[in-house]
Coordinates of C-alpha atoms in Angstrom, one line a residue:
Chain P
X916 CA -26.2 -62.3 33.0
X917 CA -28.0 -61.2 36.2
X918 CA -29.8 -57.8 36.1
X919 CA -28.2 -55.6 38.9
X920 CA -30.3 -55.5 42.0
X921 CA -31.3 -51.7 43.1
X922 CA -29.1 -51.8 45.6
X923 CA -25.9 -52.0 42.7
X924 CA -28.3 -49.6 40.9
X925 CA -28.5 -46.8 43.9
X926 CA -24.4 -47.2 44.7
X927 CA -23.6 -46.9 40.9
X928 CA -25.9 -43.6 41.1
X929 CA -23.9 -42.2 44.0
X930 CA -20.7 -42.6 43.2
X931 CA -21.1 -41.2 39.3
X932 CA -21.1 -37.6 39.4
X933 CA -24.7 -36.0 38.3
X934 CA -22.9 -34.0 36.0
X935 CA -19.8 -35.6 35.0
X936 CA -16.5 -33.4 33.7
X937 CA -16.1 -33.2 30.1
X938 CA -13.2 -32.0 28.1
X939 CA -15.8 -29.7 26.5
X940 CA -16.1 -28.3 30.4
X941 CA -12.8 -27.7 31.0
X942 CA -11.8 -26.1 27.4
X943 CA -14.8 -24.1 27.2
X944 CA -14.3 -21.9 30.1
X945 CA -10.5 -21.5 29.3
X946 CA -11.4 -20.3 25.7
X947 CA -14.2 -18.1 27.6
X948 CA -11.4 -16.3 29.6
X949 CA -9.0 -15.8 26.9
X950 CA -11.9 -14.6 24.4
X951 CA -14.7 -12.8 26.0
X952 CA -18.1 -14.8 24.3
X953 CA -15.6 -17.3 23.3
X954 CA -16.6 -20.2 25.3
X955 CA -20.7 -19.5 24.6
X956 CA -19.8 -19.4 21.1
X957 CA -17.8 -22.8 21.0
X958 CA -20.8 -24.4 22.6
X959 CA -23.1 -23.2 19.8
X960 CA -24.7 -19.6 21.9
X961 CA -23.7 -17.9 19.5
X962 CA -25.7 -15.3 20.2
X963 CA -24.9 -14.8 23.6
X964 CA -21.6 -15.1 22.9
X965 CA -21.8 -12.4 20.9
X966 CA -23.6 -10.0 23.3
X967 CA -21.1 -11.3 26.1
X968 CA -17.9 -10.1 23.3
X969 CA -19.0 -6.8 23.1
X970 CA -20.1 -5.7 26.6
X971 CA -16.6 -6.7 28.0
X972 CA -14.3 -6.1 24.9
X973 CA -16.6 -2.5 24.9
X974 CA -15.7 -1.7 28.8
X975 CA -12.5 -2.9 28.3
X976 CA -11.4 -0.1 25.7
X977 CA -14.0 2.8 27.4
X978 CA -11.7 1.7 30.4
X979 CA -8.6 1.9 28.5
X980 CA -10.2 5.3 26.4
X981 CA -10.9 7.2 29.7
X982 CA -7.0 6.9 30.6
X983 CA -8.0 3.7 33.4
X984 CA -5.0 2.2 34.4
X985 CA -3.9 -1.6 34.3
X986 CA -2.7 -3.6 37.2
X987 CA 0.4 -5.3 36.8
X988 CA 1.0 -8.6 38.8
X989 CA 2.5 -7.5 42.4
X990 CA 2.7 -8.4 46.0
X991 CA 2.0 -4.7 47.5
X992 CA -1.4 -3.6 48.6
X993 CA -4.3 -6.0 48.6
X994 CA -6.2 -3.5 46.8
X995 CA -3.6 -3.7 44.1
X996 CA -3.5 -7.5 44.3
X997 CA -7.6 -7.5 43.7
X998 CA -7.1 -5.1 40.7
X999 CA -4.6 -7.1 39.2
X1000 CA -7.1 -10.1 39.9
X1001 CA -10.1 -8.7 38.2
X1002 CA -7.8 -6.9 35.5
X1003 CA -6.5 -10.1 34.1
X1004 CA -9.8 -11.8 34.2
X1005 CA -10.2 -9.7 30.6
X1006 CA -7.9 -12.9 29.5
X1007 CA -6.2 -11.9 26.2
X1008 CA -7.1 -8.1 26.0
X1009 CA -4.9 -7.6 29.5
X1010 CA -2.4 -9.6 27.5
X1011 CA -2.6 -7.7 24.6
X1012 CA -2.7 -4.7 27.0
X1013 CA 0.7 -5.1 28.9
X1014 CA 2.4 -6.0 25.7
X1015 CA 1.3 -2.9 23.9
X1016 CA 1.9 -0.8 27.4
X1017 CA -1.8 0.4 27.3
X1018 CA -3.2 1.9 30.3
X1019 CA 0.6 2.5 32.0
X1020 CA -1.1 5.6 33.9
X1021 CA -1.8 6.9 37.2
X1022 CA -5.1 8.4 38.2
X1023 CA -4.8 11.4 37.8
X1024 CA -8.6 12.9 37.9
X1025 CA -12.0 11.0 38.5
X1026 CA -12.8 10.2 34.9
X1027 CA -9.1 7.9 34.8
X1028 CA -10.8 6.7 38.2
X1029 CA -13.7 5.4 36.4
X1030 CA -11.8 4.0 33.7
X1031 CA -9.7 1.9 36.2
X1032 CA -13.3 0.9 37.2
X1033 CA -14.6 -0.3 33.9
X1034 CA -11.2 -2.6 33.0
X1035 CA -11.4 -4.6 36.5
X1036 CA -15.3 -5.4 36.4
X1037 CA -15.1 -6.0 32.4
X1038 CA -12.6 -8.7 34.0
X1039 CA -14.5 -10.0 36.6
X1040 CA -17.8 -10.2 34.3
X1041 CA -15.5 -12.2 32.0
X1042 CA -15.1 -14.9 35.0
X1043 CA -18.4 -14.7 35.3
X1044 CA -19.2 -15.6 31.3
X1045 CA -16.4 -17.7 31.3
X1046 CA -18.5 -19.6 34.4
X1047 CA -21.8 -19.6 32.8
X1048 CA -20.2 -21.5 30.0
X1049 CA -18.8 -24.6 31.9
X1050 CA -22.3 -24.7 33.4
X1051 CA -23.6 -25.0 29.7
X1052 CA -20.7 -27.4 28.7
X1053 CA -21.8 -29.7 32.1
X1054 CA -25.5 -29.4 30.7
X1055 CA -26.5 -27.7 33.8
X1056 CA -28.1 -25.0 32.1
X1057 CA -29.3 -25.2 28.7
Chain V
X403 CA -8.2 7.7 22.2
X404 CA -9.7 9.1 24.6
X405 CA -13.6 8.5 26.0
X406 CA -15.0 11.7 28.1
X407 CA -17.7 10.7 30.3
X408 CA -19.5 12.3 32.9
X409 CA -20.5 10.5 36.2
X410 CA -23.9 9.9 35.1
X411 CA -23.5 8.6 31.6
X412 CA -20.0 6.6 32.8
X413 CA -22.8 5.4 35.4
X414 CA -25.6 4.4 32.3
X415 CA -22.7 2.7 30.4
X416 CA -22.2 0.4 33.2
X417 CA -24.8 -0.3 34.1
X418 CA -25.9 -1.3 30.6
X419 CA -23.1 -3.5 29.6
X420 CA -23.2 -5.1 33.7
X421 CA -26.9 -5.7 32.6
X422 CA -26.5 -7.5 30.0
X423 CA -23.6 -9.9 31.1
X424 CA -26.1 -11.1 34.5
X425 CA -29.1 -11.3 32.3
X426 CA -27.7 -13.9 30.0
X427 CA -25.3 -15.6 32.7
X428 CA -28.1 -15.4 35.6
X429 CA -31.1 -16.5 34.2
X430 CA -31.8 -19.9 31.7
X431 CA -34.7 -19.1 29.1
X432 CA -34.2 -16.1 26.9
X433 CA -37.4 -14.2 28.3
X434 CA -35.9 -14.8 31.3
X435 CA -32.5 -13.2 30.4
X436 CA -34.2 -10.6 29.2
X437 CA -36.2 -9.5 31.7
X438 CA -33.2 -9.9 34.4
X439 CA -31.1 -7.5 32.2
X440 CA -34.0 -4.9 32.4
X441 CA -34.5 -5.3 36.4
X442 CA -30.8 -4.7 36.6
X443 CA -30.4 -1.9 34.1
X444 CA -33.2 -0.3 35.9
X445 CA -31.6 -0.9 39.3
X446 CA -28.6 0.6 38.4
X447 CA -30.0 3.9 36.8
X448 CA -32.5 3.7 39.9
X449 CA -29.3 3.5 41.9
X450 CA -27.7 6.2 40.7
X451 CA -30.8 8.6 40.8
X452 CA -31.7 7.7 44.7
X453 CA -27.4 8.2 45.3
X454 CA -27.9 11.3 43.9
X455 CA -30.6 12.9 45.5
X456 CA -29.3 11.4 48.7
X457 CA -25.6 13.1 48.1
X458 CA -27.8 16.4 46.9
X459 CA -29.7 16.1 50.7
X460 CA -26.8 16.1 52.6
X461 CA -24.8 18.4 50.6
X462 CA -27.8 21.3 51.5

């Protein structure tokens, strides 16, 4: 059999992907969402998994603890719209949230405020996590 | 449950739990992670002491 000419070898290189898409890519980062650390610990981190767990799951119920409030979904204000974004990024605590009617308040002083504060960015640093770990599962970072 | 906090310790909370999250998802090697966690956490409690000195200025 011929060998393939570096010209086959350069157009074979371009058209496969540097990283190619696993199933480990794709599951890891949904299992990161619905379990905060859960996608770093599927992929072996545990330990950063771990750490990742507690800081969200731990703003999650100082959010809830300081009477913060949780976005349902709606088609209102965009503000609203963004909180329900960054609420449900918690994946299944704002689940478990809505079906135990947890944080069914309104603001009422600055400390609820800050509460509201901590359960949207303990969302959005979820995303975040759940990102870092398809990066990992593509073997883009070790 | 409920969690009292006051601005400035709501503020340290934050700030520690934000740290750690971008120090492991921002950075590769461990000492890496670690370090980028500290320069955030100390960003954030730098933050909140320049905001508050600012707010303290303008309030006079």
């Amino acid at each position: 059999m011929a060998k393939p000419t570096t010209t086959e070898k350069s157009k074979k290189t371009a058209t496969e992907p540097e990283f190619p898409l696993t199933t480990m890519a794709v599951v890891a980062p949904i299992v990161g969402w619905l379990i905060p650390g859960g996608g770093h610990i599927l992929l072996r981190r545990y330990g950063r998994g771990l750490l990742l767990m507690i800081s969200v799951v731990a703003m999650f119920v100082i959010g809830l603890g300081m009477q913060g409030r949780i976005y349902k979904p709606n088609g209102g204000d965009i503000l609203d719209i963004l909180g329900f974004v960054g609420d449900v990024g918690s994946g299944a605590l704002y689940i478990l949230a809505r079906i135990m009617d947890w944080g069914n308040v309104m603001a009422a002083n600055a400390s609820a405020d800050y509460g509201k504060t901590f359960l949207i960015v303990a969302g959005l640093l979820n995303f975040i996590a759940a990102a870092d770990a398809h990066h990992i599962a593509l073997g883009k970072k070790p | 449950m409920t969690i009292s906090l006051s601005h400035f310790s709501a503020a340290v909370v934050f700030g520690l739990f934000a740290s750690i999250v971008f120090g492991i998802t921002q950075r590769n090697s461990t000492r890496d992670q670690v370090r980028y966690g500290l320069y955030c956490f100390a960003l954030f409690v730098g933050g909140v002491f320049v905001a508050g000195w600012v707010m303290a200025l303008i309030r006079r």
